[in-house]
Amino acid sequence: MDITSNHWIFAGIFVLTFVVGVGFAYRDDLKKNPTIFKGSWKFLLGVVLFTMVLVVIKILYRFSTN
């Protein structure tokens, strides 16, 4: 199965909508009980950094095999 540009457009719109929805839900929950979410930004930062490291490793591996 080939991945067309329409697949990427759908994936991008889906991810954007999902992130916005999660952001609104987080904001509402944070107002209700802020003590539960104390320090959650550190976890989110860790997830983002880990993902970026994986992407960099993938890019470097792709360049080294060519």
Tab-separated table of N, CA and C in Angstrom:
chain	number	residue	atom	x	y	z
A	1	MET	N	0.840	-1.172	0.000
A	1	MET	CA	0.000	0.000	0.000
A	1	MET	C	0.889	1.241	0.000
A	2	ASP	N	0.663	2.113	-0.933
A	2	ASP	CA	1.423	3.356	-1.018
A	2	ASP	C	0.772	4.422	-0.156
A	3	ILE	N	1.623	5.195	0.500
A	3	ILE	CA	1.133	6.306	1.305
A	3	ILE	C	1.135	7.547	0.426
A	4	THR	N	-0.037	8.076	0.162
A	4	THR	CA	-0.159	9.234	-0.707
A	4	THR	C	-0.138	10.516	0.120
A	5	SER	N	-0.125	11.626	-0.577
A	5	SER	CA	-0.125	12.915	0.117
A	5	SER	C	-1.423	13.120	0.897
A	6	ASN	N	-2.504	12.534	0.426
A	6	ASN	CA	-3.773	12.647	1.165
A	6	ASN	C	-3.704	11.947	2.520
A	7	HIS	N	-2.959	10.847	2.587
A	7	HIS	CA	-2.765	10.179	3.867
A	7	HIS	C	-2.034	11.102	4.844
A	8	TRP	N	-1.002	11.769	4.360
A	8	TRP	CA	-0.228	12.680	5.218
A	8	TRP	C	-1.063	13.880	5.648
A	9	ILE	N	-1.901	14.371	4.759
A	9	ILE	CA	-2.788	15.494	5.110
A	9	ILE	C	-3.753	15.062	6.207
A	10	PHE	N	-4.352	13.888	6.042
A	10	PHE	CA	-5.268	13.373	7.063
A	10	PHE	C	-4.546	13.185	8.393
A	11	ALA	N	-3.352	12.608	8.349
A	11	ALA	CA	-2.590	12.376	9.582
A	11	ALA	C	-2.265	13.698	10.268
A	12	GLY	N	-1.872	14.702	9.500
A	12	GLY	CA	-1.562	15.998	10.079
A	12	GLY	C	-2.767	16.653	10.726
A	13	ILE	N	-3.896	16.617	10.050
A	13	ILE	CA	-5.124	17.194	10.607
A	13	ILE	C	-5.557	16.430	11.857
A	14	PHE	N	-5.435	15.106	11.811
A	14	PHE	CA	-5.807	14.285	12.962
A	14	PHE	C	-4.932	14.612	14.169
A	15	VAL	N	-3.621	14.680	13.971
A	15	VAL	CA	-2.706	14.970	15.075
A	15	VAL	C	-2.967	16.361	15.634
A	16	LEU	N	-3.164	17.336	14.767
A	16	LEU	CA	-3.430	18.701	15.218
A	16	LEU	C	-4.713	18.762	16.040
A	17	THR	N	-5.765	18.128	15.559
A	17	THR	CA	-7.045	18.109	16.277
A	17	THR	C	-6.914	17.385	17.618
A	18	PHE	N	-6.192	16.284	17.620
A	18	PHE	CA	-6.002	15.521	18.842
A	18	PHE	C	-5.239	16.334	19.886
A	19	VAL	N	-4.167	16.997	19.468
A	19	VAL	CA	-3.359	17.795	20.397
A	19	VAL	C	-4.164	18.960	20.952
A	20	VAL	N	-4.945	19.615	20.116
A	20	VAL	CA	-5.782	20.716	20.594
A	20	VAL	C	-6.819	20.205	21.592
A	21	GLY	N	-7.440	19.076	21.291
A	21	GLY	CA	-8.435	18.497	22.208
A	21	GLY	C	-7.824	18.109	23.543
A	22	VAL	N	-6.657	17.493	23.511
A	22	VAL	CA	-5.977	17.119	24.754
A	22	VAL	C	-5.583	18.374	25.528
A	23	GLY	N	-5.162	19.408	24.827
A	23	GLY	CA	-4.792	20.666	25.483
A	23	GLY	C	-5.961	21.287	26.220
A	24	PHE	N	-7.127	21.330	25.587
A	24	PHE	CA	-8.315	21.870	26.249
A	24	PHE	C	-8.724	21.024	27.448
A	25	ALA	N	-8.664	19.697	27.313
A	25	ALA	CA	-9.020	18.819	28.425
A	25	ALA	C	-8.044	19.004	29.583
A	26	TYR	N	-6.750	19.143	29.272
A	26	TYR	CA	-5.745	19.354	30.312
A	26	TYR	C	-5.983	20.671	31.033
A	27	ARG	N	-6.296	21.706	30.273
A	27	ARG	CA	-6.528	23.025	30.875
A	27	ARG	C	-7.727	22.993	31.826
A	28	ASP	N	-8.786	22.319	31.421
A	28	ASP	CA	-9.965	22.205	32.291
A	28	ASP	C	-9.650	21.404	33.554
A	29	ASP	N	-8.935	20.289	33.402
A	29	ASP	CA	-8.576	19.471	34.558
A	29	ASP	C	-7.616	20.202	35.482
A	30	LEU	N	-6.733	21.001	34.928
A	30	LEU	CA	-5.786	21.760	35.732
A	30	LEU	C	-6.506	22.763	36.627
A	31	LYS	N	-7.582	23.375	36.104
A	31	LYS	CA	-8.369	24.312	36.910
A	31	LYS	C	-9.066	23.603	38.066
A	32	LYS	N	-9.536	22.370	37.814
A	32	LYS	CA	-10.280	21.640	38.839
A	32	LYS	C	-9.385	21.152	39.971
A	33	ASN	N	-8.208	20.634	39.648
A	33	ASN	CA	-7.330	20.071	40.672
A	33	ASN	C	-5.870	20.291	40.281
A	34	PRO	N	-5.308	21.448	40.584
A	34	PRO	CA	-3.951	21.773	40.141
A	34	PRO	C	-2.850	20.958	40.820
A	35	THR	N	-3.116	20.371	41.981
A	35	THR	CA	-2.055	19.632	42.669
A	35	THR	C	-1.690	18.333	41.961
A	36	ILE	N	-2.626	17.752	41.239
A	36	ILE	CA	-2.349	16.506	40.521
A	36	ILE	C	-1.356	16.750	39.397
A	37	PHE	N	-1.421	17.893	38.753
A	37	PHE	CA	-0.627	18.163	37.569
A	37	PHE	C	0.655	18.945	37.869
A	38	LYS	N	1.028	19.023	39.127
A	38	LYS	CA	2.245	19.738	39.492
A	38	LYS	C	3.451	18.992	38.921
A	39	GLY	N	4.230	19.674	38.093
A	39	GLY	CA	5.420	19.071	37.496
A	39	GLY	C	5.160	18.256	36.250
A	40	SER	N	3.943	18.264	35.733
A	40	SER	CA	3.646	17.467	34.545
A	40	SER	C	4.350	18.004	33.309
A	41	TRP	N	4.735	19.275	33.324
A	41	TRP	CA	5.455	19.842	32.184
A	41	TRP	C	6.815	19.168	32.024
A	42	LYS	N	7.412	18.688	33.118
A	42	LYS	CA	8.705	17.992	33.028
A	42	LYS	C	8.548	16.679	32.265
A	43	PHE	N	7.472	15.970	32.555
A	43	PHE	CA	7.216	14.715	31.846
A	43	PHE	C	6.987	14.970	30.367
A	44	LEU	N	6.180	15.989	30.049
A	44	LEU	CA	5.915	16.323	28.657
A	44	LEU	C	7.202	16.715	27.939
A	45	LEU	N	8.039	17.497	28.591
A	45	LEU	CA	9.316	17.882	28.006
A	45	LEU	C	10.184	16.655	27.745
A	46	GLY	N	10.179	15.709	28.672
A	46	GLY	CA	10.939	14.476	28.488
A	46	GLY	C	10.448	13.664	27.303
A	47	VAL	N	9.143	13.573	27.144
A	47	VAL	CA	8.570	12.830	26.011
A	47	VAL	C	8.947	13.494	24.688
A	48	VAL	N	8.852	14.819	24.645
A	48	VAL	CA	9.195	15.551	23.417
A	48	VAL	C	10.678	15.381	23.092
A	49	LEU	N	11.547	15.510	24.091
A	49	LEU	CA	12.980	15.345	23.861
A	49	LEU	C	13.322	13.925	23.422
A	50	PHE	N	12.705	12.938	24.044
A	50	PHE	CA	12.947	11.552	23.658
A	50	PHE	C	12.531	11.304	22.212
A	51	THR	N	11.386	11.839	21.823
A	51	THR	CA	10.919	11.693	20.449
A	51	THR	C	11.880	12.373	19.473
A	52	MET	N	12.361	13.548	19.843
A	52	MET	CA	13.304	14.255	18.971
A	52	MET	C	14.610	13.477	18.833
A	53	VAL	N	15.080	12.869	19.898
A	53	VAL	CA	16.294	12.060	19.826
A	53	VAL	C	16.080	10.872	18.895
A	54	LEU	N	14.945	10.222	18.987
A	54	LEU	CA	14.662	9.098	18.094
A	54	LEU	C	14.628	9.535	16.633
A	55	VAL	N	14.056	10.695	16.361
A	55	VAL	CA	13.997	11.202	14.988
A	55	VAL	C	15.402	11.508	14.486
A	56	VAL	N	16.234	12.117	15.316
A	56	VAL	CA	17.605	12.421	14.915
A	56	VAL	C	18.388	11.140	14.644
A	57	ILE	N	18.219	10.128	15.493
A	57	ILE	CA	18.897	8.849	15.268
A	57	ILE	C	18.441	8.229	13.956
A	58	LYS	N	17.163	8.308	13.673
A	58	LYS	CA	16.645	7.749	12.420
A	58	LYS	C	17.234	8.478	11.222
A	59	ILE	N	17.309	9.803	11.302
A	59	ILE	CA	17.870	10.584	10.193
A	59	ILE	C	19.343	10.255	10.008
A	60	LEU	N	20.093	10.196	11.101
A	60	LEU	CA	21.515	9.870	11.009
A	60	LEU	C	21.732	8.468	10.460
A	61	TYR	N	20.903	7.517	10.862
A	61	TYR	CA	21.014	6.151	10.357
A	61	TYR	C	20.717	6.107	8.860
A	62	ARG	N	19.734	6.885	8.434
A	62	ARG	CA	19.383	6.909	7.014
A	62	ARG	C	20.523	7.472	6.179
A	63	PHE	N	21.201	8.516	6.690
A	63	PHE	CA	22.337	9.098	5.964
A	63	PHE	C	23.525	8.150	5.956
A	64	SER	N	23.718	7.383	7.012
A	64	SER	CA	24.894	6.515	7.088
A	64	SER	C	24.745	5.284	6.194
A	65	THR	N	23.523	4.876	5.862
A	65	THR	CA	23.342	3.699	5.022
A	65	THR	C	23.409	4.037	3.535
A	66	ASN	N	23.318	5.301	3.178
A	66	ASN	CA	23.359	5.680	1.752
A	66	ASN	C	24.749	5.913	1.288
